[in-house]
XYZ file of C-alpha atoms in Angstrom:
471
model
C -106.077 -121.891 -184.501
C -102.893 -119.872 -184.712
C -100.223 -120.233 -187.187
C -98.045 -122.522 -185.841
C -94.380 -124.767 -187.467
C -95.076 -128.334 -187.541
C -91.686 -128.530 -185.708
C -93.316 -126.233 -182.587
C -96.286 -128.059 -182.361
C -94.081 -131.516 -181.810
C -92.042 -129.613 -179.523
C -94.896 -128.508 -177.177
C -96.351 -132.063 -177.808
C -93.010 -133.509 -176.884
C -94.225 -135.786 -179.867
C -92.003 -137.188 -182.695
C -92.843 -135.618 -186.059
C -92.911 -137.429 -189.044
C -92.955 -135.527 -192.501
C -94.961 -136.407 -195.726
C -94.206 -134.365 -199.172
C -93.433 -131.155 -199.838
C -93.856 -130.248 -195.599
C -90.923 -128.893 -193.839
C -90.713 -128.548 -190.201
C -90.993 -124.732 -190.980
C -94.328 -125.847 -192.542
C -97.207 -123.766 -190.617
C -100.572 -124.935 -190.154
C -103.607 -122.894 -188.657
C -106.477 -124.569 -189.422
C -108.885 -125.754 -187.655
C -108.622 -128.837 -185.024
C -111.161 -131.623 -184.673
C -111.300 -135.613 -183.664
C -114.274 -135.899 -186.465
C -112.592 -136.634 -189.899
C -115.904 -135.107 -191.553
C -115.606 -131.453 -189.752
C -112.123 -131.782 -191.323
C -111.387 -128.461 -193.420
C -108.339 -127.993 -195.890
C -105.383 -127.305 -194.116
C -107.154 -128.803 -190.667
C -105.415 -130.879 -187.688
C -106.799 -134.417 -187.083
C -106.946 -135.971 -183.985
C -106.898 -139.859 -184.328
C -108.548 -139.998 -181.018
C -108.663 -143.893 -180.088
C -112.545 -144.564 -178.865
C -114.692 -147.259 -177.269
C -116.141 -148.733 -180.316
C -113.443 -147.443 -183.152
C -110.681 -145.563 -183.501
C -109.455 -142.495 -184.768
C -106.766 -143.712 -186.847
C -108.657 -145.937 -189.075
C -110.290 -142.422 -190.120
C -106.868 -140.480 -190.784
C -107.106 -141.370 -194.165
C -110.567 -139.346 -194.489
C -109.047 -136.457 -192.992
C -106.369 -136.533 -195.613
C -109.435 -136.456 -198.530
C -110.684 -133.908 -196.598
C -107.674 -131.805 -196.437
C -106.249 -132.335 -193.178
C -102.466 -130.763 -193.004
C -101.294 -132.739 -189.829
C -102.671 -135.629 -187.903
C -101.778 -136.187 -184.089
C -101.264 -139.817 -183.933
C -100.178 -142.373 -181.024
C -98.819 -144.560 -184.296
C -97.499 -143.730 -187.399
C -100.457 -144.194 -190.169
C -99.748 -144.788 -193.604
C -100.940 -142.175 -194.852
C -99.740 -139.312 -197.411
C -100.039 -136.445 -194.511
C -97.136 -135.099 -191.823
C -98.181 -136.851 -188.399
C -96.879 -136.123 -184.890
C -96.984 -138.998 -182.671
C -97.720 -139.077 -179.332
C -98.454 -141.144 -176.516
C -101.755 -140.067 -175.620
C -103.629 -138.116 -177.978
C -106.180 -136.744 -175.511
C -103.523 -135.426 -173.574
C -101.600 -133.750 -176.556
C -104.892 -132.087 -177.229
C -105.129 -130.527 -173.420
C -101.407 -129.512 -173.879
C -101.941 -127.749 -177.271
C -104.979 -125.916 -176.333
C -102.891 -124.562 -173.096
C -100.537 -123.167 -175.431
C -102.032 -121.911 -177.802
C -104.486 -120.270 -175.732
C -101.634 -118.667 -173.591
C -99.709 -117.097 -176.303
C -103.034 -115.294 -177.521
C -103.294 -114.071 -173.887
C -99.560 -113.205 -173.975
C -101.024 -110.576 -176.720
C -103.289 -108.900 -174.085
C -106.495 -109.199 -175.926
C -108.047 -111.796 -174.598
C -110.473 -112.266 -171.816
C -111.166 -116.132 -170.525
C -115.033 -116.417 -168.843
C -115.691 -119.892 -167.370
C -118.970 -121.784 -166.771
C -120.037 -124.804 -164.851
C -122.961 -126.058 -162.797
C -125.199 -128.850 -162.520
C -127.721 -127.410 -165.116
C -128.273 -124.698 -166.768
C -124.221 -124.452 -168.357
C -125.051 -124.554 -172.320
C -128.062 -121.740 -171.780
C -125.138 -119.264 -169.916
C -122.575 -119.772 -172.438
C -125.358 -119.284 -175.487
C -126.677 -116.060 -173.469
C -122.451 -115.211 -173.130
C -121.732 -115.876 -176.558
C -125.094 -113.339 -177.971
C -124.062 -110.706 -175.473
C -119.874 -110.567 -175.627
C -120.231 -111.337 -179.816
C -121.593 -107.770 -179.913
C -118.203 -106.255 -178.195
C -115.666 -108.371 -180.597
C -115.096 -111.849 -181.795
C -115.941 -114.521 -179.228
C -115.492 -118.378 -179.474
C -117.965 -120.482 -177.645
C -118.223 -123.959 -177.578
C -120.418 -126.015 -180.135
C -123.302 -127.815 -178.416
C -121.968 -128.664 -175.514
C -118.339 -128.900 -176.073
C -117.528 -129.182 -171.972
C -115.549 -132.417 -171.562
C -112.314 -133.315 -172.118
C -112.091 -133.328 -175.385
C -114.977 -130.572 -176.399
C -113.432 -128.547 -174.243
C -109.750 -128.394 -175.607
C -111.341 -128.244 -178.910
C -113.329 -124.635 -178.580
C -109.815 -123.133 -176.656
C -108.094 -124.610 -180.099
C -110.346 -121.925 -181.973
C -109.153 -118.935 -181.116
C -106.814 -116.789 -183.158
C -105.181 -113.501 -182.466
C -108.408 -111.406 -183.316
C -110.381 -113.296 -180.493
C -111.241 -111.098 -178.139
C -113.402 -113.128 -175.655
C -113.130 -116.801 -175.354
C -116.356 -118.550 -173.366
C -115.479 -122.151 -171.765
C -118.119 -124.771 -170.571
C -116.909 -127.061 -168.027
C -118.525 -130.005 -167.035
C -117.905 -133.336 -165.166
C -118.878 -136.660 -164.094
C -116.119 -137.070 -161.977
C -114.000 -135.273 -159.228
C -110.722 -133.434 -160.558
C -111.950 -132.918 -164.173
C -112.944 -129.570 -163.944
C -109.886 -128.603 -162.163
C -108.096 -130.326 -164.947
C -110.181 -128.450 -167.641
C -110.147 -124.929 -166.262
C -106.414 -125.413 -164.893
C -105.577 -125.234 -169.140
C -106.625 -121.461 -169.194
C -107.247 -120.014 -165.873
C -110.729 -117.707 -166.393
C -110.798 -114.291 -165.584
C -114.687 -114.402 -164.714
C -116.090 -117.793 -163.656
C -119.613 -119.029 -163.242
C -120.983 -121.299 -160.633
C -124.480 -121.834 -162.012
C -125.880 -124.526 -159.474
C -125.205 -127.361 -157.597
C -127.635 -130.647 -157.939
C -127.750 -134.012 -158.705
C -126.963 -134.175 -162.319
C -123.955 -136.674 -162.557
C -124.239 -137.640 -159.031
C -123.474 -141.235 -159.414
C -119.819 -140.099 -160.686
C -119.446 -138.009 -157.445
C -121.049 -140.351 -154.901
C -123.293 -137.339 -153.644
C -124.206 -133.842 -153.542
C -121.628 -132.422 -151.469
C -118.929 -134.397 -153.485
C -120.612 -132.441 -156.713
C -120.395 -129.094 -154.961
C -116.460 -129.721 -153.981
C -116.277 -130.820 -157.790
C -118.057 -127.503 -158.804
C -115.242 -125.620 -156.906
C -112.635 -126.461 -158.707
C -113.647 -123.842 -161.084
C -113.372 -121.182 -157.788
C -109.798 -122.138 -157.308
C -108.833 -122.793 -161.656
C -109.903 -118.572 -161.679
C -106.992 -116.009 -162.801
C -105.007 -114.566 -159.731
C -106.847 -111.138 -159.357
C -109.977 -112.548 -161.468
C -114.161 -112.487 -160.518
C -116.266 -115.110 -159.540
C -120.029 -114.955 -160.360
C -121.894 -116.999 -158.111
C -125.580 -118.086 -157.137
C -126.743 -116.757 -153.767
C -129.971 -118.633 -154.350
C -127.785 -121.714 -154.004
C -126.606 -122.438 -150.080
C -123.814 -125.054 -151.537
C -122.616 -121.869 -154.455
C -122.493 -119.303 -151.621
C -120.667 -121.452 -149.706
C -117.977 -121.072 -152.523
C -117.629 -117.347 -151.407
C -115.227 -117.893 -148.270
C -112.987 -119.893 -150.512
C -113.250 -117.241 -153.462
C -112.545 -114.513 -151.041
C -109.345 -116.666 -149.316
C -108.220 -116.580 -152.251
C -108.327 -112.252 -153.150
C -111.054 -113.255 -156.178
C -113.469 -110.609 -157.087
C -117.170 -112.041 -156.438
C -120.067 -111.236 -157.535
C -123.623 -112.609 -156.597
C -126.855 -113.310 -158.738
C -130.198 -114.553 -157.595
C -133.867 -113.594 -156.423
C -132.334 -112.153 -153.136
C -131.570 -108.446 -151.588
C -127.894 -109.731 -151.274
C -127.780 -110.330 -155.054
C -125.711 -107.458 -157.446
C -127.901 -108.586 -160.216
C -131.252 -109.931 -158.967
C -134.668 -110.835 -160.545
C -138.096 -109.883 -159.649
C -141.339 -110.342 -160.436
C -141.420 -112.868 -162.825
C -143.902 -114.223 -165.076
C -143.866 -117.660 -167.748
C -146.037 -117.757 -170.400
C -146.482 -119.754 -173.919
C -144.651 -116.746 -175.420
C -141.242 -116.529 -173.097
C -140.171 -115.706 -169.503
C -139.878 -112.076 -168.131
C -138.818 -110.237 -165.056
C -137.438 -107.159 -163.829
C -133.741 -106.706 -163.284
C -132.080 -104.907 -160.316
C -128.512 -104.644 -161.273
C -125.539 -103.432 -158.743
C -126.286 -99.654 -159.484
C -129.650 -99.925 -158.517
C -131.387 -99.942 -162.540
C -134.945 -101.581 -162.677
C -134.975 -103.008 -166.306
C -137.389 -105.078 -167.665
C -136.263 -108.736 -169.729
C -138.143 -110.024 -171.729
C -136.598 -113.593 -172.806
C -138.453 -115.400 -175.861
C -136.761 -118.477 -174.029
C -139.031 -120.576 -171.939
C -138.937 -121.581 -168.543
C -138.385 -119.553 -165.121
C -134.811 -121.226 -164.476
C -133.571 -119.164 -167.194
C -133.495 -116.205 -165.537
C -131.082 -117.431 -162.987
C -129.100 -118.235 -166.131
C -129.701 -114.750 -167.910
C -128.514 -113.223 -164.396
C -125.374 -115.004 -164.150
C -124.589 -113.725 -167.772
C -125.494 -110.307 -167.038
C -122.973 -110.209 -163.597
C -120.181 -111.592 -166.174
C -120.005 -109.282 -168.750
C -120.871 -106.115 -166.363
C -117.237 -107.260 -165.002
C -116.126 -106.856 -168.635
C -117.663 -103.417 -169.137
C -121.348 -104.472 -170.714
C -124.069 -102.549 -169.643
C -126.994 -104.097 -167.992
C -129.209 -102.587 -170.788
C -126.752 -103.820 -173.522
C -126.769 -107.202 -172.234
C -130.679 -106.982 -171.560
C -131.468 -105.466 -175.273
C -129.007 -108.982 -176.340
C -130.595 -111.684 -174.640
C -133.686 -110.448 -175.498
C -133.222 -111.425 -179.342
C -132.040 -114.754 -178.148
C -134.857 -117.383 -179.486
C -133.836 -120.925 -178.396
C -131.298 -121.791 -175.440
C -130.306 -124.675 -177.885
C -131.405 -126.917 -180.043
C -133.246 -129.727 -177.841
C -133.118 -127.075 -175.015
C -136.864 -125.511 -174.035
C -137.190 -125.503 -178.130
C -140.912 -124.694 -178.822
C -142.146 -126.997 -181.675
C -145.583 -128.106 -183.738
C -147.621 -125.448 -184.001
C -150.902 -123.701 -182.622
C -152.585 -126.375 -182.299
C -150.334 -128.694 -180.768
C -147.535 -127.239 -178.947
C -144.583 -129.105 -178.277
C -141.422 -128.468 -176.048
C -138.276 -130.339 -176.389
C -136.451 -130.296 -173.678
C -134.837 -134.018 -173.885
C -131.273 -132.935 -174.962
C -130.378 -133.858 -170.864
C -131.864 -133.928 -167.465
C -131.217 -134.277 -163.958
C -133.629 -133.977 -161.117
C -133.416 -130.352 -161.242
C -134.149 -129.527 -164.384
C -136.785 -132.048 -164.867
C -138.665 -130.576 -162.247
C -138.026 -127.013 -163.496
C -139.285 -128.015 -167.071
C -142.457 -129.399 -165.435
C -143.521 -126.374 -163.364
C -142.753 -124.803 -166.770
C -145.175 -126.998 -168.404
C -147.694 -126.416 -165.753
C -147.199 -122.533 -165.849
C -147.822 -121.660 -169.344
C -150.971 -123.230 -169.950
C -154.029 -121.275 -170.565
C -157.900 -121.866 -169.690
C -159.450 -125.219 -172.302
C -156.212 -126.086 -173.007
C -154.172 -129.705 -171.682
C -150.690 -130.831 -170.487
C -149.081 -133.670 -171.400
C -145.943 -134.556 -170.284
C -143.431 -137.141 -172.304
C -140.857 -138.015 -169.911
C -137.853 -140.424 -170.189
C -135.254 -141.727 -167.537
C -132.595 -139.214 -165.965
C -129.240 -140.788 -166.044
C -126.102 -140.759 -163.634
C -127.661 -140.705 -160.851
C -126.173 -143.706 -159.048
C -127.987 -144.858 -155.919
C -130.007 -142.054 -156.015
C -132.094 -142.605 -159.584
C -135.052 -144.883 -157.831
C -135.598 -142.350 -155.016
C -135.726 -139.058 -158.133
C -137.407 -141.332 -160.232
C -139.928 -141.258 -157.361
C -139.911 -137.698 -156.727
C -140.259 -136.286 -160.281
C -143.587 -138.870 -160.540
C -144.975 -137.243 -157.589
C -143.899 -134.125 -158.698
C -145.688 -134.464 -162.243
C -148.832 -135.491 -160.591
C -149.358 -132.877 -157.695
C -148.585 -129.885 -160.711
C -151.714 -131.637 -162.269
C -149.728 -132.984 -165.284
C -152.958 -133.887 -167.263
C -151.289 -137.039 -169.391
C -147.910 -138.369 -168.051
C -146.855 -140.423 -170.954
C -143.877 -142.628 -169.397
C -141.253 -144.197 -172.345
C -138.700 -146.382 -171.572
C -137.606 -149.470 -168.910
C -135.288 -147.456 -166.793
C -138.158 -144.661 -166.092
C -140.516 -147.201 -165.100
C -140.242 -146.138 -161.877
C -141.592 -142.922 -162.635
C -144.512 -144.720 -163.898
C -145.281 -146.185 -161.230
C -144.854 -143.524 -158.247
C -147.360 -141.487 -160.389
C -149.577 -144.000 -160.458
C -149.246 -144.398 -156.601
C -150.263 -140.699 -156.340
C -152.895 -141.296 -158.040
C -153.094 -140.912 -161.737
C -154.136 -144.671 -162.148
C -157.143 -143.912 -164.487
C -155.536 -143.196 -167.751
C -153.601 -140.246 -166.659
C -150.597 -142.296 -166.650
C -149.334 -144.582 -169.378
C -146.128 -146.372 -169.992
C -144.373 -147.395 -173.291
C -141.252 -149.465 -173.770
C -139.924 -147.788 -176.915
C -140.507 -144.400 -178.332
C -142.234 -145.816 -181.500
C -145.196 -147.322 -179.310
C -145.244 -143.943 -177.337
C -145.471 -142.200 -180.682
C -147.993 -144.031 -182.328
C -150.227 -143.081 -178.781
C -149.722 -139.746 -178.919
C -150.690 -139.314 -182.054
C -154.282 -140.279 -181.429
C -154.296 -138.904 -177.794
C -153.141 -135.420 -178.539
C -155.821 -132.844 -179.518
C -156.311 -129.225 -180.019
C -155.016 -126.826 -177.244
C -152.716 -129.597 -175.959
C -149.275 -128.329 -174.341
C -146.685 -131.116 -174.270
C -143.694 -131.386 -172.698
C -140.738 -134.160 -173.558
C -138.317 -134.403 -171.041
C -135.380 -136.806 -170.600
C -131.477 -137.191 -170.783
C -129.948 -137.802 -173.845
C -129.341 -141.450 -173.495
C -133.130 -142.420 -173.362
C -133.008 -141.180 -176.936
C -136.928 -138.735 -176.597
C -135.150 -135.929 -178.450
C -136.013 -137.792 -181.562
C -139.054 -138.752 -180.488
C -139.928 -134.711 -179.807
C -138.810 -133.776 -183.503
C -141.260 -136.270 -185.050
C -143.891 -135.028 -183.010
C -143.227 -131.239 -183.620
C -142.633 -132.099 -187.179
C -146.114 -134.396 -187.120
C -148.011 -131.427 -185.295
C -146.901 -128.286 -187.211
């Protein structure tokens, strides 16, 4: 973070500052900010963010041993550090990271790119972070840092040498993007996709694509919007960008597209295509990642940064040394004998489907697919119905082994069983030990395997004992 007196930080707060020691309200602190007393760093700002099952204040005191120089507080603690109090921590947080973030602007360094979409939002803003790192120093958030919390945090790390500063915004609910991206207005935003991930917070898909807006109208006065023409409910967003004087441009598959993608192949090894950019360049990508939806991701990076002066070859030659999208993300483990893909960091009906045409794509002649799958959350009164689909879907792609784990993706289970894998092909498993202890007697040589589900159903783990049992 930037310097900052302990005395302007309570001011912007509006917060009530309480001194410890040797501090002063002159005191400056610029470390860094975090709600995790262990990622606290000497001379670091704690936030004692109350939570569902504890509380951030019980943990000031670890800060402290940890070095913190300030803790935001909604209650005095008694502990030997300077605290601000507040009346909503969470808040303060939002309000900091909009000024801090402003006065770097103020400098006229800075440039602000914004992501969001229903998948595919952590992938961009990795691809962002490789490509823009190379032109000066970028923040980017941490995992996926895109709520309203993570999000405040990444703005927090930027200093006066930043030059680029990449934002992930996501949502499970209408207004919190608007909210998010109001705190720093992007100069370039991303509209990704629009689909069913988080649907139950929206009520439905057109609710999600108003949500996914929000980022369309957050955008700098004067700024570009990058948007998928593959993606009716995205180029939709176009009249409302263009209402508005924004900048856009489109990626995608078709003519219309200023940085398109053709011909493009998935193997075992990565995904590759050719690239059309807005000046008419044919340029091959070759992306070690896996999976055909990340092209629509490497396009949408590649429109971004050309509005930031990259060159399509620069960003190409980038993303090309780009191994993983993210840990839990596509990540190829085991080893030649067993292949495995873990891809259960999240999912929505989208991206489970993508993951399985994946699966299905990259297999060669002897060898098997077997596909782990867990339930998709948020879904609301959609999850039986995509429960259904993705079962059918993992069947008619001739999933070899559908290995089923977990009560709330029974249904899965069962519509591939309706379709017809009722001999074996299909299996279901309550916990992730019992699936375990299966696959380790079912898999054999040449087998491809796929694990697939959101992060609450917990098969993330379950993929990194079965790369680490097959490598």
């Amino acid at each position: 973070m930037i310097a900052l007196s302990l005395a302007e930080i309570a001011g912007l707060l509006g917060g009530t500052l309480h001194l410890v020691g040797d501090d002063t309200a002159d005191t400056l602190v610029d470390g860094t900010v975090d709600t995790d007393s262990r990622l606290i760093a000497p001379g670091g700002i704690f936030v004692a963010k109350p939570g569902e099952e504890t509380d951030g204040h019980r943990f000031v005191g670890a800060a402290v041993a940890n070095g913190a120089a300030l803790a935001l507080v909604e209650h005095v603690v008694d502990e030997p550090v300077s605290q601000i109090v507040v009346a909503d921590v969470v808040d303060a947080l939002a309000v900091l990271a909009e000024a801090v973030v402003a006065r770097v602007r103020a400098a006229g360094n800075l440039r602000i790119v914004g992501v969001t979409g229903s998948n595919g939002k952590t992938t961009t803003k990795n691809f962002l972070l490789r490509i823009l790192s190379d032109e000066g120093e970028t923040v980017a958030p941490i995992a996926s840092f895109n709520n309203e919390v993570g999000a405040p945090l990444t703005m927090l790390r930027v200093t006066e040498q930043t030059r680029y500063l990449v934002c992930e915004f996501g949502a499970s609910a209408p207004g919190e993007i608007a909210r998010l991206a109001g705190l720093v207005h992007p100069d370039v935003s991303i509209v990704l996709m629009v689909g069913l991930a988080h649907a139950g917070g929206f009520g439905g898909i057109e609710e999600t694509a108003r949500a996914k807006a929000e980022l369309v109208t957050a955008t700098r006065d004067g700024g570009t919007v990058v948007l998928n023409l593959d993606d009716p409910r995205v180029f939709a967003m176009r009249a409302l960008a263009e209402e508005r004087g924004l900048q856009v441009r489109g990626f995608g598959q078709g003519a219309a597209a200023d940085v398109r993608a053709e011909d493009i192949a998935v193997s075992a090894t990565g995904t590759s295509c050719l690239i059309v950019d807005a000046d008419g360049q044919r340029l091959p990508l070759r992306l070690q990642v896996l999976g055909a939806h990340h092209i629509n991701n490497a396009l949408a990076a590649i429109a971004a940064v050309s509005v930031l002066g990259v060159s399509t070859q620069d960003a190409i030659s980038r993303l090309e040394t780009v191994e993983i999208a993210e840990r839990w993300r596509m990540q190829p483990m085991g080893g030649d004998r067993v292949r495995i893909i873990n891809d259960a960091y999240n999912a929505s009906p989208d991206s489970m489907a993508a993951a399985l045409r994946t699966l299905a794509q990259i297999v060669e002649p002897g060898q098997r697919t077997v596909a782990v799958l867990g339930a998709m959350s948020e879904l609301g009164e959609n999850a039986g119905e995509e429960h259904d689909r993705i079962g059918l879907l993992a069947v008619r792609l001739n999933i070899q082994r559908i290995v089923v784990v977990g009560a709330d993706a029974r249904r899965l289970f069962l519509a591939a069983i309706g379709e017809g894998s009722w001999d074996g092909e299909a299996v279901f498993f309550p916990t992730s030990d019992e699936a375990f202890a299966y696959l380790q007697t079912e898999l054999r040589e040449g087998d491809r395997v796929l694990v697939k589900s959101s992060n609450s159903a917990g098969l993330r783990h379950l993929g990194d004992r079965l790369g680490e049992s097959f490598s």
